[in-house]
PDB file of C-alpha atoms in Angstrom:
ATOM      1  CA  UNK A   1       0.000   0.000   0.000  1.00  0.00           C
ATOM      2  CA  UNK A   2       1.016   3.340  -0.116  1.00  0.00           C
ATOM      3  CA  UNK A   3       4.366   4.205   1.580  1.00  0.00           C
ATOM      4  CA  UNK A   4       5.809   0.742   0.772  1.00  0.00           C
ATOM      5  CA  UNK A   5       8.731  -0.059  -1.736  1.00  0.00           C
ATOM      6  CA  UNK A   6       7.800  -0.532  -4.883  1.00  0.00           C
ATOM      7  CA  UNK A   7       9.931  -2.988  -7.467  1.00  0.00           C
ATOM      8  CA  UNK A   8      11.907  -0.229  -9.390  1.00  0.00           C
ATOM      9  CA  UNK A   9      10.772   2.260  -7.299  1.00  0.00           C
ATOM     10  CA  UNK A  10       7.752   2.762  -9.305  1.00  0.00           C
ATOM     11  CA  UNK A  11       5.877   6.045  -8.550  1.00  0.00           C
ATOM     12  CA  UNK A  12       3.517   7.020 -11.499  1.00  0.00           C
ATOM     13  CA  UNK A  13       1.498   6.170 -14.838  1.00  0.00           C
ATOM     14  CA  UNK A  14       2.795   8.730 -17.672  1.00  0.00           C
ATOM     15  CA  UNK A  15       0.217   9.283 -21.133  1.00  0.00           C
ATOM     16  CA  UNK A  16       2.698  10.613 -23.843  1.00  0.00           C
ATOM     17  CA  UNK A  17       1.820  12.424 -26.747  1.00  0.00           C
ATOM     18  CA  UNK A  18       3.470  11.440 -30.219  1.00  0.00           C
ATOM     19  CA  UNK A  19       2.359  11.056 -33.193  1.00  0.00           C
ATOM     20  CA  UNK A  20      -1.396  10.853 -32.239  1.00  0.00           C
ATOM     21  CA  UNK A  21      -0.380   7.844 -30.330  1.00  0.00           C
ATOM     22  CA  UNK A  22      -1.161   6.762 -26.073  1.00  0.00           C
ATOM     23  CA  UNK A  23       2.280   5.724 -23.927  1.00  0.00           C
ATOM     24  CA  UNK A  24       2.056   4.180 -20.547  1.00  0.00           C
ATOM     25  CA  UNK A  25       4.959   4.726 -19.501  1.00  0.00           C
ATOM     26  CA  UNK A  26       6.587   3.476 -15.519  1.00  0.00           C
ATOM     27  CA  UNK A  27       8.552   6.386 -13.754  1.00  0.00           C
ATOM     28  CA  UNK A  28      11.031   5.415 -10.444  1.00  0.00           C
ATOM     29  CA  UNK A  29      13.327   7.701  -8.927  1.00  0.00           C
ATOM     30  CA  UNK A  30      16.691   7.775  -8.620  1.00  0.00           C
ATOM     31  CA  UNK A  31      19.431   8.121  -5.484  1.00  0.00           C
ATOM     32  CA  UNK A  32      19.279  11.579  -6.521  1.00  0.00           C
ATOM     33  CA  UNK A  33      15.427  11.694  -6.107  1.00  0.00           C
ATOM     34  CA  UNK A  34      15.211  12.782 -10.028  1.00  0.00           C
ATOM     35  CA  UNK A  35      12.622  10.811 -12.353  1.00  0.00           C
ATOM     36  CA  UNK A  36      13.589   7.389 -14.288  1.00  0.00           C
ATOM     37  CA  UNK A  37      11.054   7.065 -16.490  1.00  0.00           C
ATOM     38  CA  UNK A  38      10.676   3.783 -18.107  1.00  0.00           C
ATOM     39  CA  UNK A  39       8.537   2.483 -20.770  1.00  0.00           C
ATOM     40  CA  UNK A  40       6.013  -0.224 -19.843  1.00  0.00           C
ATOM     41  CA  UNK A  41       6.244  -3.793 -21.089  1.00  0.00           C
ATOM     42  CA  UNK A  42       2.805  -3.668 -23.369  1.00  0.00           C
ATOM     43  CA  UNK A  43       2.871  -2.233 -27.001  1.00  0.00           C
ATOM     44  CA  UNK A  44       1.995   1.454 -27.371  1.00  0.00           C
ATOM     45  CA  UNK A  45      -1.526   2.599 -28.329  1.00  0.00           C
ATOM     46  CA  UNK A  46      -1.870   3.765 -31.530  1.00  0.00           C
ATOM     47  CA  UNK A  47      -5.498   4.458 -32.593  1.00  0.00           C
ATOM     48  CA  UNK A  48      -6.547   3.380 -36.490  1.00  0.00           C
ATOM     49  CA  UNK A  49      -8.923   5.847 -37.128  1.00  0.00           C
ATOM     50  CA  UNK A  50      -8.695   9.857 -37.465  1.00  0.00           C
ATOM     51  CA  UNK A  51     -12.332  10.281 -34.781  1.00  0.00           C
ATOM     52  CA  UNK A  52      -9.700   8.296 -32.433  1.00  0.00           C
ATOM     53  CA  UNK A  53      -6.765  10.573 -32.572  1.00  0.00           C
ATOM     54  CA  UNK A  54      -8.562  13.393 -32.416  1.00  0.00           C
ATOM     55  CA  UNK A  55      -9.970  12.347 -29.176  1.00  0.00           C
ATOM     56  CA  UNK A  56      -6.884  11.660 -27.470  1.00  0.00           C
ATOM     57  CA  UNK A  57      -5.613  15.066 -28.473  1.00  0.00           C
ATOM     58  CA  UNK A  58      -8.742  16.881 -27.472  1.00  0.00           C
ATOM     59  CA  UNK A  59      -9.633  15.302 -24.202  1.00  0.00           C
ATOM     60  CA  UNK A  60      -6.357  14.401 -23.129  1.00  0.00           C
ATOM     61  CA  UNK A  61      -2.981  15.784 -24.588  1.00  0.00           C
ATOM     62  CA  UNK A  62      -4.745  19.387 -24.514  1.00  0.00           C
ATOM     63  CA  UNK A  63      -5.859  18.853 -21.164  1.00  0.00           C
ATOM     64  CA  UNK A  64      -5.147  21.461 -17.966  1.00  0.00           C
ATOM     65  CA  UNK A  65      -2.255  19.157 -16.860  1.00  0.00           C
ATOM     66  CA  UNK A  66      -0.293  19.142 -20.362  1.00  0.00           C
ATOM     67  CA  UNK A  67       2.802  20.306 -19.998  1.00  0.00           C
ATOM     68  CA  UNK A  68       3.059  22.002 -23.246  1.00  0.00           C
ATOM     69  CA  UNK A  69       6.438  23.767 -22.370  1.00  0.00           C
ATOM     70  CA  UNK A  70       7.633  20.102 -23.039  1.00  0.00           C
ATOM     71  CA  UNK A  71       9.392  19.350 -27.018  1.00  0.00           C
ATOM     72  CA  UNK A  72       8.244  15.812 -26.330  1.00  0.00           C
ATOM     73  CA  UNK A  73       4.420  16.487 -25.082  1.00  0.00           C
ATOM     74  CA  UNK A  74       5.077  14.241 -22.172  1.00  0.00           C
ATOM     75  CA  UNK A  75       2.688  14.462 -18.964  1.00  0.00           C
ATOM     76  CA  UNK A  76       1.582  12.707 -16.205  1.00  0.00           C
ATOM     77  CA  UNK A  77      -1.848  12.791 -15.792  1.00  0.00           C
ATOM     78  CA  UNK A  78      -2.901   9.831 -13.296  1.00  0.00           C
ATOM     79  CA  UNK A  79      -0.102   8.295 -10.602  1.00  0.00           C
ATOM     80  CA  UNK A  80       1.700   9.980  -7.483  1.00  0.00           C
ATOM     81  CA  UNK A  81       4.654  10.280  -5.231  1.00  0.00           C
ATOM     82  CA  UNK A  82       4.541   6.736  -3.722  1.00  0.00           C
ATOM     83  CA  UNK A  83       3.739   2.995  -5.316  1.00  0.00           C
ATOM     84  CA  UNK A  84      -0.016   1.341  -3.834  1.00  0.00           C
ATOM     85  CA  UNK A  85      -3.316   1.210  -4.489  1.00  0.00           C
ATOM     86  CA  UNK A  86      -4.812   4.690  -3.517  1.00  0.00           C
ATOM     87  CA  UNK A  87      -8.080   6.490  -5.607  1.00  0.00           C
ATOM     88  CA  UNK A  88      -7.952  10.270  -6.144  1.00  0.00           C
ATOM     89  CA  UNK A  89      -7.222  13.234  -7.948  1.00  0.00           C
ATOM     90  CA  UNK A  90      -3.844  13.552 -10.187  1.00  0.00           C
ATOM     91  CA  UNK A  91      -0.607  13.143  -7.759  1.00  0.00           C
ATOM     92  CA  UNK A  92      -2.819  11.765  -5.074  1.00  0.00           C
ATOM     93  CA  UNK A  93      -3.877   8.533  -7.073  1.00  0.00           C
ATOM     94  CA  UNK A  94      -1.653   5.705  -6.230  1.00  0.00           C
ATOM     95  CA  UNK A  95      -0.681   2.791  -8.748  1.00  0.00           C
ATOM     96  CA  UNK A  96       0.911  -0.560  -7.344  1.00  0.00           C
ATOM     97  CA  UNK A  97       1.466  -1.833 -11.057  1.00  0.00           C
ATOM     98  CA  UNK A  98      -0.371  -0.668 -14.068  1.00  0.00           C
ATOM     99  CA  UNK A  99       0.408  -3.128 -16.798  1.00  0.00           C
ATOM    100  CA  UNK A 100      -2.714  -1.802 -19.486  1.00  0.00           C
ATOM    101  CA  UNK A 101      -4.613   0.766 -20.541  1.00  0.00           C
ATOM    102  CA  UNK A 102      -8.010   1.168 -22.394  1.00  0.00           C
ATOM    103  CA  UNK A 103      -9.805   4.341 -24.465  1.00  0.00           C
ATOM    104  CA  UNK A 104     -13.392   5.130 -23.701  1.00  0.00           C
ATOM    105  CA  UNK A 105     -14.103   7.679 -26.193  1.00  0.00           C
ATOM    106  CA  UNK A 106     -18.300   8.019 -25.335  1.00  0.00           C
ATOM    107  CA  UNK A 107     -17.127   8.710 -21.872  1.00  0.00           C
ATOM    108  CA  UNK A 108     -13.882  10.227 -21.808  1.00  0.00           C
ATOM    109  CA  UNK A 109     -11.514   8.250 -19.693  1.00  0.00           C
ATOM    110  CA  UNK A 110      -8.708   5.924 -19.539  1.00  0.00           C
ATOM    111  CA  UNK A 111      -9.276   2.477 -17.924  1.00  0.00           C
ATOM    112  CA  UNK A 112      -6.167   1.306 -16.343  1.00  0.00           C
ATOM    113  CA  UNK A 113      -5.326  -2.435 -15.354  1.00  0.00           C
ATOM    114  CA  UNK A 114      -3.747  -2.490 -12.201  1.00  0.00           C
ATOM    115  CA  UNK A 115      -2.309  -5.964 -12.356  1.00  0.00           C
ATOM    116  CA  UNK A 116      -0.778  -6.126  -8.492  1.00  0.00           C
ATOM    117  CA  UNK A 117      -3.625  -4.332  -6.940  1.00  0.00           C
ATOM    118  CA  UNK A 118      -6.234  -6.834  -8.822  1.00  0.00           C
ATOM    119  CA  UNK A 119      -8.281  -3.983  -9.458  1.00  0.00           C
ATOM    120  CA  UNK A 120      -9.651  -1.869 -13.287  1.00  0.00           C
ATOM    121  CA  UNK A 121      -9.167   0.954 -12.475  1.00  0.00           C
ATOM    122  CA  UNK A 122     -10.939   4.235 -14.530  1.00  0.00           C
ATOM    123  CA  UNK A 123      -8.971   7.405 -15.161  1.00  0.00           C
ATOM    124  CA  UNK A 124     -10.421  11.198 -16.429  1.00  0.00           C
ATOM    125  CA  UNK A 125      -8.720  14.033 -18.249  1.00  0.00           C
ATOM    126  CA  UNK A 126      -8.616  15.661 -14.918  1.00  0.00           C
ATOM    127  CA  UNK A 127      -6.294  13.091 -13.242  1.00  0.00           C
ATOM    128  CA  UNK A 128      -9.390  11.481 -11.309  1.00  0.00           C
ATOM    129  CA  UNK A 129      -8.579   8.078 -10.495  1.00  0.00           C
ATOM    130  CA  UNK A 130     -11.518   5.850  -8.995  1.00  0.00           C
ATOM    131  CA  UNK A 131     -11.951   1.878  -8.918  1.00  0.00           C
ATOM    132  CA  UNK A 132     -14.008   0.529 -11.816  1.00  0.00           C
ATOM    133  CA  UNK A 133     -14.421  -2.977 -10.513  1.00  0.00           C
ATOM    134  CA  UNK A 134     -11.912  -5.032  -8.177  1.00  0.00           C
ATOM    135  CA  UNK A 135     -11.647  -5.631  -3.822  1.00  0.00           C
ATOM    136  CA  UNK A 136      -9.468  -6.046  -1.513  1.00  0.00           C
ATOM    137  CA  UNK A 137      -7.853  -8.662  -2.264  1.00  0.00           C
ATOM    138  CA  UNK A 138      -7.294 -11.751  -4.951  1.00  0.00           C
ATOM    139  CA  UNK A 139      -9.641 -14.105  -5.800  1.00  0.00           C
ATOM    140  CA  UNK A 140     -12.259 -14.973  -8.401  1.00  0.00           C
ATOM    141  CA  UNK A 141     -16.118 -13.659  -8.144  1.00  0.00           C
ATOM    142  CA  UNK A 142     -18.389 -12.061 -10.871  1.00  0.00           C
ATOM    143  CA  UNK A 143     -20.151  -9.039  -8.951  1.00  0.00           C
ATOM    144  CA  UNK A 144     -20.283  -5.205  -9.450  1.00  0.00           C
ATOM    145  CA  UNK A 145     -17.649  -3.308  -8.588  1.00  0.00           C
ATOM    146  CA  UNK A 146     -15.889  -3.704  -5.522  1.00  0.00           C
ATOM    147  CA  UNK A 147     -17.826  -7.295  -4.609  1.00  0.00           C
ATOM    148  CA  UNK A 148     -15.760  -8.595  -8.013  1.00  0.00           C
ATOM    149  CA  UNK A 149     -12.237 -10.101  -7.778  1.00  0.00           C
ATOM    150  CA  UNK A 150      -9.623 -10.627 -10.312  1.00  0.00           C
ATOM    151  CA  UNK A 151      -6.204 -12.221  -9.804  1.00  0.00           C
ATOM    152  CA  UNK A 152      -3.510 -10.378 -11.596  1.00  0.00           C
ATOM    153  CA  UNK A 153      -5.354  -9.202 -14.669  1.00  0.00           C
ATOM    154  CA  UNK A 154      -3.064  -7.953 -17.380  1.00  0.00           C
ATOM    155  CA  UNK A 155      -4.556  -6.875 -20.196  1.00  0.00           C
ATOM    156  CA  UNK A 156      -7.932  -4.978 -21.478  1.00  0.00           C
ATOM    157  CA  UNK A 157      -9.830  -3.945 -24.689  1.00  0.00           C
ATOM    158  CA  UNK A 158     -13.095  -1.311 -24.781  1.00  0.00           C
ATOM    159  CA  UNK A 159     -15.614  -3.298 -27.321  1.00  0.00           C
ATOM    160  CA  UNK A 160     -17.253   0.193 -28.098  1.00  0.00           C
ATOM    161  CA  UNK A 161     -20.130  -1.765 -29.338  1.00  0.00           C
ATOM    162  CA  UNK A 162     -21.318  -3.799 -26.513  1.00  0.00           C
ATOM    163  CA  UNK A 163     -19.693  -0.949 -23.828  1.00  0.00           C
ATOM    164  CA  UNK A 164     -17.864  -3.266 -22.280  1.00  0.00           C
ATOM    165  CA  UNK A 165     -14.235  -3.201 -20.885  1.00  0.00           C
ATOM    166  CA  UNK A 166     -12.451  -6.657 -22.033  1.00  0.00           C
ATOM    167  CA  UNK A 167      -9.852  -8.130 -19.453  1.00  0.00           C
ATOM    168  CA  UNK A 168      -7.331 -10.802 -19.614  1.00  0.00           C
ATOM    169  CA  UNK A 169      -6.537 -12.405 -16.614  1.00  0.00           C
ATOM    170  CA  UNK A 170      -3.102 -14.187 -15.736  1.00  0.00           C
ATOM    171  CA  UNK A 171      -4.257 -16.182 -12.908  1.00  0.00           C
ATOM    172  CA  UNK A 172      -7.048 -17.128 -12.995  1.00  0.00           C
ATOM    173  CA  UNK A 173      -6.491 -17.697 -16.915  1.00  0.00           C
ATOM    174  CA  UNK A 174     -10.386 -15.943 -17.952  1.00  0.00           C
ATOM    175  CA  UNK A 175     -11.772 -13.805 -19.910  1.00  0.00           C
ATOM    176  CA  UNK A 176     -13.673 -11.115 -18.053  1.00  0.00           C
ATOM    177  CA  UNK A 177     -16.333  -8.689 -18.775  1.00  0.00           C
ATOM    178  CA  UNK A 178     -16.897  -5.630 -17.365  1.00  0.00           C
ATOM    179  CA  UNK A 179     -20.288  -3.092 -18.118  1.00  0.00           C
ATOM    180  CA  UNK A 180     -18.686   0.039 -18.001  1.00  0.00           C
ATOM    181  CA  UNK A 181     -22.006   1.582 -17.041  1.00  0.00           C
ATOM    182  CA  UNK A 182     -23.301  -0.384 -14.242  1.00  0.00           C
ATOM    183  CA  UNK A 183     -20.017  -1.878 -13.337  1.00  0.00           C
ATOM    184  CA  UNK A 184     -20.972  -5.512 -13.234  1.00  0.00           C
ATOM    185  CA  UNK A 185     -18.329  -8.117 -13.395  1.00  0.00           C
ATOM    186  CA  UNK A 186     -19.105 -11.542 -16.095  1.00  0.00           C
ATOM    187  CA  UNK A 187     -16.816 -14.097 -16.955  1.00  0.00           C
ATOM    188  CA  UNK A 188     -16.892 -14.567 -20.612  1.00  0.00           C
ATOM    189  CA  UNK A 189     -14.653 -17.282 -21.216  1.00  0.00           C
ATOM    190  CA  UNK A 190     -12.444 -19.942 -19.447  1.00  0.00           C
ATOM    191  CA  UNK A 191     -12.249 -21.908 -16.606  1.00  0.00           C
ATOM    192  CA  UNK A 192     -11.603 -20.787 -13.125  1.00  0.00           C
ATOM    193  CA  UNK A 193      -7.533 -22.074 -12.832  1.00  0.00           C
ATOM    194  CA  UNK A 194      -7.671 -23.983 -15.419  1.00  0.00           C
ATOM    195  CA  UNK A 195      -5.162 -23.805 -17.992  1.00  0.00           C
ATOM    196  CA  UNK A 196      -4.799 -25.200 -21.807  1.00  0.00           C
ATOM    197  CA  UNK A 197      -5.951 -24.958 -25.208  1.00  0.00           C
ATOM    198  CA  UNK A 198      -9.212 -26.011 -26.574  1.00  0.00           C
ATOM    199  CA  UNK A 199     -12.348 -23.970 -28.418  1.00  0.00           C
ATOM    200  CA  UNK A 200     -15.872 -24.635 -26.650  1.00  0.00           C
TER     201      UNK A 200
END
């Protein structure tokens, strides 16, 4: 939780602006107590169609927070001082490690898989960080919101036409489903723990 030691010394979720694409990028600091910042292990997002870019420039690279002093366009809008699992607003928002990240353009946020907290976590152009679905701890239950567990999910996908937020999880090897309006939790494929390879 927050005040620990993170692996790396991880301390915040970056968005960087290039090329009309998303970055998630991992910043630690150094003995000096400077920034490290460090690129995250999944691909960058780079969105196929013009309506997409145009979002992420208007809602989120233009935002209050963007640094626009910077050659690069780099800013952080969601993660803070410290590595846990901590909601809230911009510096105050906590991240024990964010391995994903989502586009909701109908609503205007980032959703943010926070693989060691076990939580989805939902982020707006005004650094607001709250919990999408996910509890207190590891485990496997459909439910809404915080009554749902995950263990270790790692990766996510917004199917704009069912509004639903996709997630992969590690550990539990399934295929989750989350409604991004009323928050309820579905498993959509797999079996609980069970690994393998087989259609059905």
């Amino acid at each position: 939780g927050p005040g620990g030691t993170a692996p790396g010394g991880l301390r915040a979720m970056r968005i960087e602006a290039g090329g009309g694409k998303l970055r998630l990028r991992r910043a630690s600091s150094d003995r000096s107590g400077g920034d490290q910042v460090k690129k995250a292990s999944f691909p960058d997002y780079h969105p196929k169609s013009q309506e997409m870019r145009q979002f992420l420039q208007d809602t989120f690279f233009d935002s209050k927070f963007m640094d626009k002093s910077s050659a690069r366009m780099v800013t952080t809008i969601a993660g803070g001082m410290d590595y846990g699992d901590r909601d809230g607003f911009h510096k105050y928002a906590f991240f024990e490690y964010p391995s994903d990240v989502a586009v909701d353009p109908v609503r205007k946020c980032v959703y943010v898989v926070d693989s060691a907290s076990n939580k989805i976590k939902k982020t707006t152009p005004d650094g607001e960080v709250t919990t999408l679905a996910g509890g207190s701890s590891a485990g496997y239950r459909d439910g809404k919101g915080a009554r749902a567990k995950f263990f270790y999910p790692f990766g996510c996908f917004f199917d704009r036409l069912n509004d639903r937020l996709l997630v992969a999880e590690r550990y539990n090897m399934l295929i989750r489903a989350i409604d991004v309006e009323t928050q309820q939790v579905t498993t959509l494929a797999g079996t609980n723990g069970t690994y393998g390879w087989g259609d059905g």
